[in-house]
Coordinates of C-alpha atoms in Angstrom, one line a residue:
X224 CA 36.2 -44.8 96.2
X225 CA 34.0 -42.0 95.5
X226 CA 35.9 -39.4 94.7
X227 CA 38.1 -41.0 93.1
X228 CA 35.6 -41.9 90.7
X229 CA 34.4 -38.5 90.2
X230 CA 38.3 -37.1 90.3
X231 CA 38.9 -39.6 87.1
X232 CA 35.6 -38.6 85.4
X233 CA 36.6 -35.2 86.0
X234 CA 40.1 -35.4 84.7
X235 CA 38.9 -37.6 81.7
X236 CA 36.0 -34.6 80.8
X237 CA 38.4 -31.8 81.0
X238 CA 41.1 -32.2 77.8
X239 CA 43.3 -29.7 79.0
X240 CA 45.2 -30.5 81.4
X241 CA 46.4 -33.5 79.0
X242 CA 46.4 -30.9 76.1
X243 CA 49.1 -28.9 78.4
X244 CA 50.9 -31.7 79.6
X245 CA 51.3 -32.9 75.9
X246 CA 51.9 -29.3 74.7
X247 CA 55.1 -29.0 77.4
X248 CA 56.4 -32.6 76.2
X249 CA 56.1 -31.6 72.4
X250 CA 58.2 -28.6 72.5
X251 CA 60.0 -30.3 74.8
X252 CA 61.2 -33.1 72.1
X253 CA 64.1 -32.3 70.1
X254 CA 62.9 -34.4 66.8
X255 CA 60.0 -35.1 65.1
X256 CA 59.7 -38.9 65.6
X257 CA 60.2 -38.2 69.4
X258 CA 57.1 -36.6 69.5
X259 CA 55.2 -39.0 67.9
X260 CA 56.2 -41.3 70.0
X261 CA 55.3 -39.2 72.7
X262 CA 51.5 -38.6 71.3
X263 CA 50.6 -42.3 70.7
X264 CA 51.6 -43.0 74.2
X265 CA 49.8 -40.3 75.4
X266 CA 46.2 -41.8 73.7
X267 CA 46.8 -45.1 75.1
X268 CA 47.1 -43.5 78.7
X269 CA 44.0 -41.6 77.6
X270 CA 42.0 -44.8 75.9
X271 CA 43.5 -46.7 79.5
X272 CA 42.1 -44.1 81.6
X273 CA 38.7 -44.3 79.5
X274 CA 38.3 -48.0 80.1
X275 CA 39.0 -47.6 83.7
X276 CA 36.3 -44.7 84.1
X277 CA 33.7 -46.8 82.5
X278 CA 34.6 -50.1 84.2
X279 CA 34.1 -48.3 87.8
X280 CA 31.0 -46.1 86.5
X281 CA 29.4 -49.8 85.6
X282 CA 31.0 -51.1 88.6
X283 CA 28.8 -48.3 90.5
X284 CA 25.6 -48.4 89.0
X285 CA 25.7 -52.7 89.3
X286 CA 26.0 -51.3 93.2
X287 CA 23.3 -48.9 93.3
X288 CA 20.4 -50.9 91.4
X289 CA 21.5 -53.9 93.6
X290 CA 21.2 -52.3 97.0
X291 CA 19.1 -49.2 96.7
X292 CA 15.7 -49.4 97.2
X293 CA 13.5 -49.7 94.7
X294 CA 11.5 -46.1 94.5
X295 CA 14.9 -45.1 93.5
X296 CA 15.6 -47.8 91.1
X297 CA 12.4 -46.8 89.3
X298 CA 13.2 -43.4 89.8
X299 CA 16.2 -43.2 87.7
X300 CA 14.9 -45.7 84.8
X301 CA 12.2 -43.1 84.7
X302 CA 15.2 -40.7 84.2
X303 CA 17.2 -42.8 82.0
X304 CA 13.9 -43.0 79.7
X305 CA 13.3 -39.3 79.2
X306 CA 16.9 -38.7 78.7
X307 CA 16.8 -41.2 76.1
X308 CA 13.6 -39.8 74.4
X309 CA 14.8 -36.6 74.7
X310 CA 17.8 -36.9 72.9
X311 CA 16.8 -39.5 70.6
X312 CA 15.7 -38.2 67.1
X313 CA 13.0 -41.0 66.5
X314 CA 9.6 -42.1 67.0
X315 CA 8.7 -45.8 67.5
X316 CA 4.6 -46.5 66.9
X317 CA 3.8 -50.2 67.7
X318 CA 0.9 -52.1 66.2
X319 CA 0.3 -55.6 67.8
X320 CA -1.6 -58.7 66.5
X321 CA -3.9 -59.0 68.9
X322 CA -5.7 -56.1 71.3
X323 CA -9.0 -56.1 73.0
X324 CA -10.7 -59.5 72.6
X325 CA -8.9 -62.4 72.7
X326 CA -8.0 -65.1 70.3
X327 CA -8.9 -62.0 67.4
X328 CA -6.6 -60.5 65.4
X329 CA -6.0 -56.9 65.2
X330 CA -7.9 -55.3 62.1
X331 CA -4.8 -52.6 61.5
X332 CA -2.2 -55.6 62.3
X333 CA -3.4 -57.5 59.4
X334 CA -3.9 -54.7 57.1
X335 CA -0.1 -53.6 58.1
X336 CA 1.1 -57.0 56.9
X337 CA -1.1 -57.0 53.8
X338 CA 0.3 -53.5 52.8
X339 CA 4.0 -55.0 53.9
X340 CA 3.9 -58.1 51.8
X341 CA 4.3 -55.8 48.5
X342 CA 7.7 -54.7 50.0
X343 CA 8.7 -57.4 52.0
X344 CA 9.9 -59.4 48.9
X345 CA 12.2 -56.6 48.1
X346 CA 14.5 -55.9 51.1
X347 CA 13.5 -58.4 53.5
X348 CA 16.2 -61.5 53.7
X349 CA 14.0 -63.8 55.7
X350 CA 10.4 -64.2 54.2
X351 CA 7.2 -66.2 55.6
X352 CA 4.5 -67.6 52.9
X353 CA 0.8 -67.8 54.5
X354 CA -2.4 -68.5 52.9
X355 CA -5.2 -66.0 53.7
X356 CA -7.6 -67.3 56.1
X357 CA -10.4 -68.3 53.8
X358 CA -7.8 -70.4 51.6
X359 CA -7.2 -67.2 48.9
X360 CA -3.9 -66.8 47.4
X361 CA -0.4 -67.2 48.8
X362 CA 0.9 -64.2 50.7
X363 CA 4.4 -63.2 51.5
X364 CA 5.5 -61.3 54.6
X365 CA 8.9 -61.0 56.6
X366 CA 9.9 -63.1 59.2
X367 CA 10.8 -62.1 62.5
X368 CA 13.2 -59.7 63.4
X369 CA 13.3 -58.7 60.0
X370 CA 13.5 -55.0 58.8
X371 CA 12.3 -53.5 56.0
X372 CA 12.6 -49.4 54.3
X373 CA 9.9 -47.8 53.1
X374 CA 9.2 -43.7 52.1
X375 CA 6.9 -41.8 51.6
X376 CA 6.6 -37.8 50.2
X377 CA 10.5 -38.0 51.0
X378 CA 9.8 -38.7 54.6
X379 CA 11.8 -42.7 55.3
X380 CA 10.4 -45.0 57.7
X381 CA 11.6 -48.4 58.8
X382 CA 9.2 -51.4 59.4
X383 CA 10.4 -54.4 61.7
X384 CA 8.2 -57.2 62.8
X385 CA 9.4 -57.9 66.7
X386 CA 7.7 -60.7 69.3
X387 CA 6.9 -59.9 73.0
X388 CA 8.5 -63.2 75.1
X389 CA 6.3 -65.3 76.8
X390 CA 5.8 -65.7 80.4
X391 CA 5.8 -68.5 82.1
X392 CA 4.0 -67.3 84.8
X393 CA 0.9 -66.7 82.6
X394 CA -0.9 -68.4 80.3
X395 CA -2.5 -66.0 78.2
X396 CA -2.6 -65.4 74.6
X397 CA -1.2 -61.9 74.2
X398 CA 1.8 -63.1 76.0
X399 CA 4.7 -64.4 73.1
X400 CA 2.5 -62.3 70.2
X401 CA 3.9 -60.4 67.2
X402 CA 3.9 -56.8 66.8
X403 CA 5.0 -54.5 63.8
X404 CA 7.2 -51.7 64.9
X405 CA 7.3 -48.4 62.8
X406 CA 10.3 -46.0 63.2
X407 CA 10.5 -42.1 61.8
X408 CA 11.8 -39.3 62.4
X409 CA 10.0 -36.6 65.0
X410 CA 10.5 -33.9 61.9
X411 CA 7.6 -36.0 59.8
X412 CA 5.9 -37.2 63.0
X413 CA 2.2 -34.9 61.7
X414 CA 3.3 -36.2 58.0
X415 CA 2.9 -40.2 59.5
X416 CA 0.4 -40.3 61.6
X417 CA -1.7 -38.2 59.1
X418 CA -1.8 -38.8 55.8
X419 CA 1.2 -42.0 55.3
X420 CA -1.2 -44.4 58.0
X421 CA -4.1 -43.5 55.9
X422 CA -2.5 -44.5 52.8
X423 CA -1.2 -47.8 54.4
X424 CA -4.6 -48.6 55.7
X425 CA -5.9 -47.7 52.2
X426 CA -3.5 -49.5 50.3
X427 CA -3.7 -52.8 52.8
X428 CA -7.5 -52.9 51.8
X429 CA -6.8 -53.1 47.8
X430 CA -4.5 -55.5 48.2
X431 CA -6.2 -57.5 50.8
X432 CA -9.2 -57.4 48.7
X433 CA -7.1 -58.8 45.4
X434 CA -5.7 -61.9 47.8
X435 CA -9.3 -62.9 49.0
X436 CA -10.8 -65.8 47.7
X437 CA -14.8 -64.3 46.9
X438 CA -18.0 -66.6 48.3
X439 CA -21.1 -66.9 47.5
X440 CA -23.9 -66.3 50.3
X441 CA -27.2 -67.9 50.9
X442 CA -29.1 -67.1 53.8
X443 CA -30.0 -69.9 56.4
X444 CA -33.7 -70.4 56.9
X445 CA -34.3 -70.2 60.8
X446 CA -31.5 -68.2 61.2
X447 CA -33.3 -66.5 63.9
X448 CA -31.9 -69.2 66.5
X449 CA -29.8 -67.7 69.1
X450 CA -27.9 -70.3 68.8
X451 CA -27.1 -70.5 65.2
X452 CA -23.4 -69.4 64.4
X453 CA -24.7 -66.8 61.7
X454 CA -27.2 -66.4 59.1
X455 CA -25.3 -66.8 56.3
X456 CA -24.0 -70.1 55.0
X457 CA -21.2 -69.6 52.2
X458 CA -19.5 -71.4 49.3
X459 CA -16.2 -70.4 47.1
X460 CA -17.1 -68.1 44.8
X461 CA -16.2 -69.0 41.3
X462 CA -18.0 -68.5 38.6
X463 CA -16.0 -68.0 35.2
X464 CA -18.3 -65.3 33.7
X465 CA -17.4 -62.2 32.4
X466 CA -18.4 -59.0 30.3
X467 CA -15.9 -60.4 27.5
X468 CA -17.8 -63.3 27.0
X469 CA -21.4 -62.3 27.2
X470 CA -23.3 -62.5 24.2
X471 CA -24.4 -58.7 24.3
X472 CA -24.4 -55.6 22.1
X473 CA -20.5 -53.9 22.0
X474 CA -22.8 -50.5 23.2
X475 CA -24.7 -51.8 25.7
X476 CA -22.0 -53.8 27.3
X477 CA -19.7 -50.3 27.4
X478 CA -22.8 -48.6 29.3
X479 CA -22.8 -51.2 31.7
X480 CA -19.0 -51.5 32.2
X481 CA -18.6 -48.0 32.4
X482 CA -21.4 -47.5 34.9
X483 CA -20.3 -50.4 37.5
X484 CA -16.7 -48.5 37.5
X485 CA -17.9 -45.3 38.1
X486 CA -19.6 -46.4 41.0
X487 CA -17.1 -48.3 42.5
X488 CA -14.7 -44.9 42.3
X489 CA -17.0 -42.6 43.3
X490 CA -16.7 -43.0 46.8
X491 CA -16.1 -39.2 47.3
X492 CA -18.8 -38.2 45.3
X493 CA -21.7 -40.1 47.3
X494 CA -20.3 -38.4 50.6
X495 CA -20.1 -35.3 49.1
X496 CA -23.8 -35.7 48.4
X497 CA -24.5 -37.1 51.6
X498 CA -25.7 -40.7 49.7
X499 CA -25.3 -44.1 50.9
X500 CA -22.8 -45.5 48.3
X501 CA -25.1 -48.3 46.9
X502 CA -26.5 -48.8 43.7
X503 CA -29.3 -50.4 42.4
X504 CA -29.8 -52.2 39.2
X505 CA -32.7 -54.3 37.4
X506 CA -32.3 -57.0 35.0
X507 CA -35.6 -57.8 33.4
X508 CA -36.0 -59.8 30.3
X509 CA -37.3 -63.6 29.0
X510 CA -36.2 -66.7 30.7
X511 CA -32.8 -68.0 29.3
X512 CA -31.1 -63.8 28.3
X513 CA -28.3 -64.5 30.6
X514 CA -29.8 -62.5 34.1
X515 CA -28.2 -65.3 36.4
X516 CA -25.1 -64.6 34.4
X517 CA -24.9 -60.8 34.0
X518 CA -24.6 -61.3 38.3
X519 CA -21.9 -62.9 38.3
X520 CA -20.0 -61.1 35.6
X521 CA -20.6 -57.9 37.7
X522 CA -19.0 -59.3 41.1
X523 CA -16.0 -60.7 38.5
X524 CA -15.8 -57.0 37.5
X525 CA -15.7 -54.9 40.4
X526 CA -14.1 -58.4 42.6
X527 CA -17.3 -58.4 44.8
X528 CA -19.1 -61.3 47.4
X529 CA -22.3 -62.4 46.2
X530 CA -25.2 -62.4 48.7
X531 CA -28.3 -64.4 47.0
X532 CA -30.9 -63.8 49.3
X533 CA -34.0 -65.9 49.2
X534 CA -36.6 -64.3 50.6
X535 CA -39.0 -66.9 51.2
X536 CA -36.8 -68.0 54.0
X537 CA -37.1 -65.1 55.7
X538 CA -39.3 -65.0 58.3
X539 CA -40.4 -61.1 58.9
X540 CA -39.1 -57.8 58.4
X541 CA -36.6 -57.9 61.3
X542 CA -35.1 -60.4 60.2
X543 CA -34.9 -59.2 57.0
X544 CA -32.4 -55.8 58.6
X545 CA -30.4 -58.1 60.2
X546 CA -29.5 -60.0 57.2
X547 CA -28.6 -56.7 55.9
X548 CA -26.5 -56.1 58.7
X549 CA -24.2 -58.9 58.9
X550 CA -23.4 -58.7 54.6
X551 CA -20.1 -56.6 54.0
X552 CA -19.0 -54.1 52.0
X553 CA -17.8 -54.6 48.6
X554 CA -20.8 -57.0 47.8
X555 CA -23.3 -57.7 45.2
X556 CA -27.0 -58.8 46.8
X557 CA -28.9 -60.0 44.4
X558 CA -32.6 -61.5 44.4
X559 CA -33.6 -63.5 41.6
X560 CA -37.4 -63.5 40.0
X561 CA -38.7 -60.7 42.7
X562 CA -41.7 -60.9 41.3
X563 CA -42.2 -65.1 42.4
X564 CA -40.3 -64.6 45.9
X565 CA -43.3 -63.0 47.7
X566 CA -46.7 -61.1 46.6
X567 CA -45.0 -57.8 47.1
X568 CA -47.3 -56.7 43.8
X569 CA -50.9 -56.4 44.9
X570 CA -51.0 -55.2 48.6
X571 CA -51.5 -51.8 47.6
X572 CA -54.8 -52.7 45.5
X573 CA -56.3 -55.0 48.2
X574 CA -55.5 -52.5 51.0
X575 CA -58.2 -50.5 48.5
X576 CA -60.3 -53.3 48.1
X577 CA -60.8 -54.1 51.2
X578 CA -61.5 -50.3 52.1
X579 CA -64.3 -49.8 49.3
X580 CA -66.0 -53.2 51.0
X581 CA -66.2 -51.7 54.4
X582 CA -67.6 -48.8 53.2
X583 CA -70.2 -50.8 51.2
X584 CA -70.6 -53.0 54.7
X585 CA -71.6 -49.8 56.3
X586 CA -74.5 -49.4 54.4
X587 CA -76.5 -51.8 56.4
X588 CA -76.7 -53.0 60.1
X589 CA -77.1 -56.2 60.7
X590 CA -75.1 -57.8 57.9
X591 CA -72.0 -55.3 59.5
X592 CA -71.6 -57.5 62.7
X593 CA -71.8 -60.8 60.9
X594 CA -69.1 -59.7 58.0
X595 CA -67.2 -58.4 60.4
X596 CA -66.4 -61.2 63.0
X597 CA -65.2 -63.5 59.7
X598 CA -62.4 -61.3 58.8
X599 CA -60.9 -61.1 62.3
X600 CA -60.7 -65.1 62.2
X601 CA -58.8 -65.1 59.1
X602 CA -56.4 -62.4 60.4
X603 CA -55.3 -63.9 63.5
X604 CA -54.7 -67.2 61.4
X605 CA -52.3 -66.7 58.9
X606 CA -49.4 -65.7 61.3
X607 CA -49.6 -69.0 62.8
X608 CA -48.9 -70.8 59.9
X609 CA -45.3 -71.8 60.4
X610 CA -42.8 -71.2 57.8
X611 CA -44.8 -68.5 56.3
X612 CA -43.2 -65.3 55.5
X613 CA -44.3 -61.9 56.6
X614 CA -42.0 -59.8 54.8
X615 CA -43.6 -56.9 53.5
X616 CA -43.3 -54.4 50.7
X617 CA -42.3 -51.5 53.0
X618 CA -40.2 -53.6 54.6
X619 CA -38.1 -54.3 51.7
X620 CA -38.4 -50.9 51.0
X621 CA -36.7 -50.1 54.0
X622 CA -34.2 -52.8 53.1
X623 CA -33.5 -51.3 49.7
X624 CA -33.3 -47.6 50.7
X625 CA -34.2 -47.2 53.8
X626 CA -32.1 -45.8 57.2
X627 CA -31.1 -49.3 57.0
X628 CA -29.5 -49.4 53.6
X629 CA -26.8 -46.9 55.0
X630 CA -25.1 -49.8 57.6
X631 CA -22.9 -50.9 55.0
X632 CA -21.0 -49.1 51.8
X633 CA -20.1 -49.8 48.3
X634 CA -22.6 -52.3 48.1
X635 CA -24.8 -53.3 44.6
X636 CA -28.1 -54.3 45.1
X637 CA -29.7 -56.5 42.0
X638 CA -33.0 -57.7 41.0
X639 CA -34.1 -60.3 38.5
X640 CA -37.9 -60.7 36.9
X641 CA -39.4 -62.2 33.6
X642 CA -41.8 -59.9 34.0
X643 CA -41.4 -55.9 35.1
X644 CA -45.0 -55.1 34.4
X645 CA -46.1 -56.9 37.5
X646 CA -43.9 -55.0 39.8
X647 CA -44.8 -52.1 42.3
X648 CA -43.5 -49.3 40.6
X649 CA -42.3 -48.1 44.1
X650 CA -40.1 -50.9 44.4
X651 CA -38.1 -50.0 41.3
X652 CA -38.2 -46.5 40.7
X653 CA -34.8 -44.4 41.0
X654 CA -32.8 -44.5 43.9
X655 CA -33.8 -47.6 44.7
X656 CA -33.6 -49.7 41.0
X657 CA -31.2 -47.1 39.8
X658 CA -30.5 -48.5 36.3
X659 CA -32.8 -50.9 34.2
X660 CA -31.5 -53.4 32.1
X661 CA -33.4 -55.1 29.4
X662 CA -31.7 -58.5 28.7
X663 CA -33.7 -59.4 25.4
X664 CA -33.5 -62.1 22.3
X665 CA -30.0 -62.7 20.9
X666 CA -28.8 -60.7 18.4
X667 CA -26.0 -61.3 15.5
X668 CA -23.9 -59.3 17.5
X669 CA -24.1 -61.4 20.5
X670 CA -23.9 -65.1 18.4
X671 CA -20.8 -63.7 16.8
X672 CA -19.5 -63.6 20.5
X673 CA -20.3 -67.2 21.1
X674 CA -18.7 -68.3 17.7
X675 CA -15.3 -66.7 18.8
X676 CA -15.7 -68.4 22.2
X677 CA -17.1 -71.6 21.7
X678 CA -16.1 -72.6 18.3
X679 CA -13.0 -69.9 18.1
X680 CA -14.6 -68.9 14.5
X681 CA -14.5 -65.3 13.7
X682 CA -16.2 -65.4 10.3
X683 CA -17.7 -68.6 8.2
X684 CA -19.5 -68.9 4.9
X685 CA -23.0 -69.6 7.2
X686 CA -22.8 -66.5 8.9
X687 CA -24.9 -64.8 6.5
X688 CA -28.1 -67.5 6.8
X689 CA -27.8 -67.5 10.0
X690 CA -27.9 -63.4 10.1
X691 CA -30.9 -63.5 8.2
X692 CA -32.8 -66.3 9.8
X693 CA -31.9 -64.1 13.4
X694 CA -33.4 -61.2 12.1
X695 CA -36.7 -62.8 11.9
X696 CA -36.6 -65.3 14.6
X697 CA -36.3 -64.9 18.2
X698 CA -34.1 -67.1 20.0
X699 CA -32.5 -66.4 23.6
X700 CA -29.0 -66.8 24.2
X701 CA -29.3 -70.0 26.5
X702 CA -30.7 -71.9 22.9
X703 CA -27.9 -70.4 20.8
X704 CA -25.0 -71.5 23.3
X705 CA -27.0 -74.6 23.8
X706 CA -26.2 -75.7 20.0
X707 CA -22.9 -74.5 20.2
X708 CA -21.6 -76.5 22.8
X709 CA -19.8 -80.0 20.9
X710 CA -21.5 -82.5 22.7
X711 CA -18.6 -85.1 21.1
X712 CA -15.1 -85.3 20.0
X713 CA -16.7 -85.7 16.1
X714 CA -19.0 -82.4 17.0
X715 CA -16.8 -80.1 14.4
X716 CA -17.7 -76.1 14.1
X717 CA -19.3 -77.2 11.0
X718 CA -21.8 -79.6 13.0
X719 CA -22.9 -77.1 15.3
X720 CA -23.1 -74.5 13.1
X721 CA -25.6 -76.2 11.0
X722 CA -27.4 -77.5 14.6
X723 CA -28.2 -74.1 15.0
X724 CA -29.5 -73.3 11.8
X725 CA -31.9 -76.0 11.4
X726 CA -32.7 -75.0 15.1
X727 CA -33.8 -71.3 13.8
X728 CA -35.6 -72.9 10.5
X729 CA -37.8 -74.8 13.5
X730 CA -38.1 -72.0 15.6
X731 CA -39.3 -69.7 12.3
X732 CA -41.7 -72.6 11.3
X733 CA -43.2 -72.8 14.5
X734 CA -43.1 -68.3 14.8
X735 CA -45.2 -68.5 11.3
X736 CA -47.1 -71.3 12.2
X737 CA -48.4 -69.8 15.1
X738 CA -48.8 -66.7 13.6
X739 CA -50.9 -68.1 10.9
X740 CA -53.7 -69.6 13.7
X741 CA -53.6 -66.3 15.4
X742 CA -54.8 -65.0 12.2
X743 CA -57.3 -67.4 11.7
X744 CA -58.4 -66.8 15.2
X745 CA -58.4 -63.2 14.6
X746 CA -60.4 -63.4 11.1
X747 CA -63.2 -66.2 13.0
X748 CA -63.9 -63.7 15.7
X749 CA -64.8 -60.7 13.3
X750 CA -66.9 -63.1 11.2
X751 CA -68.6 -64.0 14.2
X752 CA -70.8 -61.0 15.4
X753 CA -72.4 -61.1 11.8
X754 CA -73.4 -64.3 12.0
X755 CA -75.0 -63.7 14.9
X756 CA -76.8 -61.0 13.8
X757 CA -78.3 -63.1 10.8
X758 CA -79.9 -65.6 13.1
X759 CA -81.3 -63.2 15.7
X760 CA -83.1 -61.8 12.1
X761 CA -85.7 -65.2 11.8
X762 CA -86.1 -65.2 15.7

């Protein structure tokens, strides 16, 4: 059986002894339509002889796999493979959904089907609609078994999402998982894993970073418990403010716009300079300027988390690093009135204090050991009070620019005060409060904001009183939108324009008012000295 196998393979490889046996029946064949004749029954015999070959080759190899052992089974699927890779033009690079720890999905599987779902909806017949995992917008990705083009620099791959079959003789949860299968050609094999995975990692990020649905952080006091699930608590992020609708200065609002962007983009530039890529920014101004809000117009902007840390519930400077440790990238951490959340201010001064009063203790004996027993007591008290913070300035420092500061990137770091005068100016020089913001009084400018926003009024005959009673009056933009606002269906623009400007009359009243008995004050207390001195004159 044998050689007859290989005798037919042989005959079937080698054309010319058919080629001569047709050639002698050809000119053999006195007309034309003989010889056709003669050459379509010679292809069947051939197509017939074909079939036969490969029904005994299968025949064979069903033989050999069934009753040869199986180092040569394995053996000759080791062959088969390199045969097949050798010949075979393409490169197939598998990315599955879940590798290394269980129950986890693959970081680069999800970015793959975030960078996907902006094709899919193209060439894909079968699609799949999935929310994103904290309940952000609806995302489209193909189905399985689906296949899908994409190119890049001229070079064309093919995507196609495949499934590994279960087992039934395991049960765990890699088995019956997805994978995405990439196929290219070996010419552009440096041109794909180089530069094309980078840009579909890239690109995955932007739009996985669009789809999110942004939260809002607070950190959990006692978050120091092993067992606590993290030490951040979070909320849906939502707040509906934005640059367009602050009641700012057109210039001032372009600085800050303009600045926030540039950062953002400038991720080659604070490598280059071997930075961290953070920036630092203080907003400083009178209650009720719109701080809180200038916040959460900045995350809107750059599409940022917002990590509110509160540092009274923070027990001690560790603590403090690991807080910084588990916020992400792309986020805005902001701490609001820095100068009420500890007394970061004066520890400088009473460090000198305290130095210049043991140097004045020295000057005696005896008074030494008494003064000196009372201020260990007090020292080893104050850490067991519980609840108390022990944050310190250098360790917010540390936190703000420190070795620390460089665990994360593109990261904004904010802080609020009414009063910048009673801060350490360590704590907000540059490179660590990068860009100070004043947030003052509201100006025209800014009410003309709120009039096209709250009352859709671009211009109105009281625009001019209510320029002129501004200039002299301060007001912050918390009052302004405050009369503004219709507080019912009769409230017309007309109402609340006229709210406002008896509001400013009052507030002017009151500035002159006051004015007036400081004054007064003023004018008493240089007539006062000379009255003195004319009764000291009888005495």
């Amino acid at each position: 059986m044998h050689f007859s196998l290989i005798s037919t393979f042989l005959a079937l490889i080698n054309p010319y002894s058919h080629g001569k046996a047709q050639t002698r029946s050809l000119s053999a064949a006195p007309k034309r339509g003989n010889s056709m004749q003669m050459v379509s029954a010679t292809m069947a015999e051939r197509w017939a002889t074909l079939s036969s070959t490969i029904a005994s080759l299968m025949f064979a190899w069903a033989i050999i796999c069934q009753y040869s052992p199986y180092e040569v089974r394995n053996i000759i699927e080791k062959l088969k493979q390199r045969l097949r890779d050798y010949f075979n033009p393409y490169i197939q690079l598998c990315i599955h959904e879940y590798t290394g720890e269980r129950l986890k999905r693959s970081e680069g599987y999800v970015l793959v089907e975030s960078y996907l779902s902006s094709i899919t909806s193209k060439d894909a017949n079968r699609l799949r609609a999935d929310l994103e995992n904290d309940g952000g917008n609806l995302v489209l990705s193909m189905d399985e078994f689906q296949k899908v083009t994409d190119e890049f620099e001229g070079a064309q791959v093919w995507w196609g999402l495949r499934r590994i079959s279960a087992s039934s003789r395991t049960y765990y949860p890699e088995q019956g998982k997805r994978f995405y299968k990439l196929v290219f050609n070996k010419k552009h094999r440096e041109l794909i894993t180089k530069s094309y995975l980078d840009h579909v990692m890239k690109k995955g990020k932007d739009i996985r970073a669009r789809n999110r649905q942004r939260k809002l952080f607070t950190n959990i006091p006692g978050s120091y418990n092993k067992m606590s699930s993290g030490m951040w608590s979070h909320i849906v992020f939502e707040h509906p403010a934005s640059f367009e609708t602050m009641a700012l200065d057109p210039e001032k609002k372009e600085e800050i716009v303009e600045d926030l962007l540039a950062f953002s983009r400038n991720k080659e530039f604070y490598q280059r300079a071997g930075k961290a890529w953070k920036r630092g920014y203080l907003l400083y101004g009178p209650p009720g300027t719109g701080k809180s809000t200038m916040v959460a117009a900045m995350a809107n902007l750059l599409n940022y988390d917002v990590y509110d840390l509160e540092l009274t519930a923070v027990r001690d400077n560790t603590e403090l690093r690991r807080l910084l440790i588990e916020t992400t990238s792309k986020s805005v951490i902001v701490i609001e009135d820095i100068d009420c959340s500890l007394d970061l201010t004066g520890q400088r001064k009473k460090n000198k204090d305290e130095k210049s009063s043991e140097e004045d203790r020295d000057m005696t004996d005896e008074p030494k050991k008494e003064r000196k027993e009372e201020p260990k007591k007090e020292r080893k008290e104050v850490p067991k009070e519980d609840g108390s913070s022990r944050v310190t300035l250098s360790g917010l420092l540390n936190f703000i620019d420190g070795i620390w500061s460089c665990c994360g990137s593109e990261r904004v770091i904010v802080f609020t005060t009414n009063y910048v005068e009673k801060l350490d100016h360590a704590l907000i020089r540059s490179g660590r409060m990068d860009k100070h913001i004043e947030l003052s009084y509201c100006s025209f400018k800014g009410f003309k904001v709120f009039a096209k926003n709250y009352l859709n009024l671009e211009t109105h005959q009281t625009f001019d009183k209510i320029e002129s009673l501004m200039g002299v009056t301060n007001i912050t933009p918390a009052d302004v939108a405050e009369n503004l606002v219709p507080k019912s269906p009769r409230d017309d623009p007309e109402k609340c324009l006229s709210n406002l400007i008896r509001t400013l009359e009052e507030a002017k009243e009151a500035a002159d008012k006051k004015k007036k008995a400081k004054e007064a004050q003023e004018m008493i207390g240089a007539v006062q000295p000379q009255d003195e001195k004319e009764t000291e004159k009888p005495e």
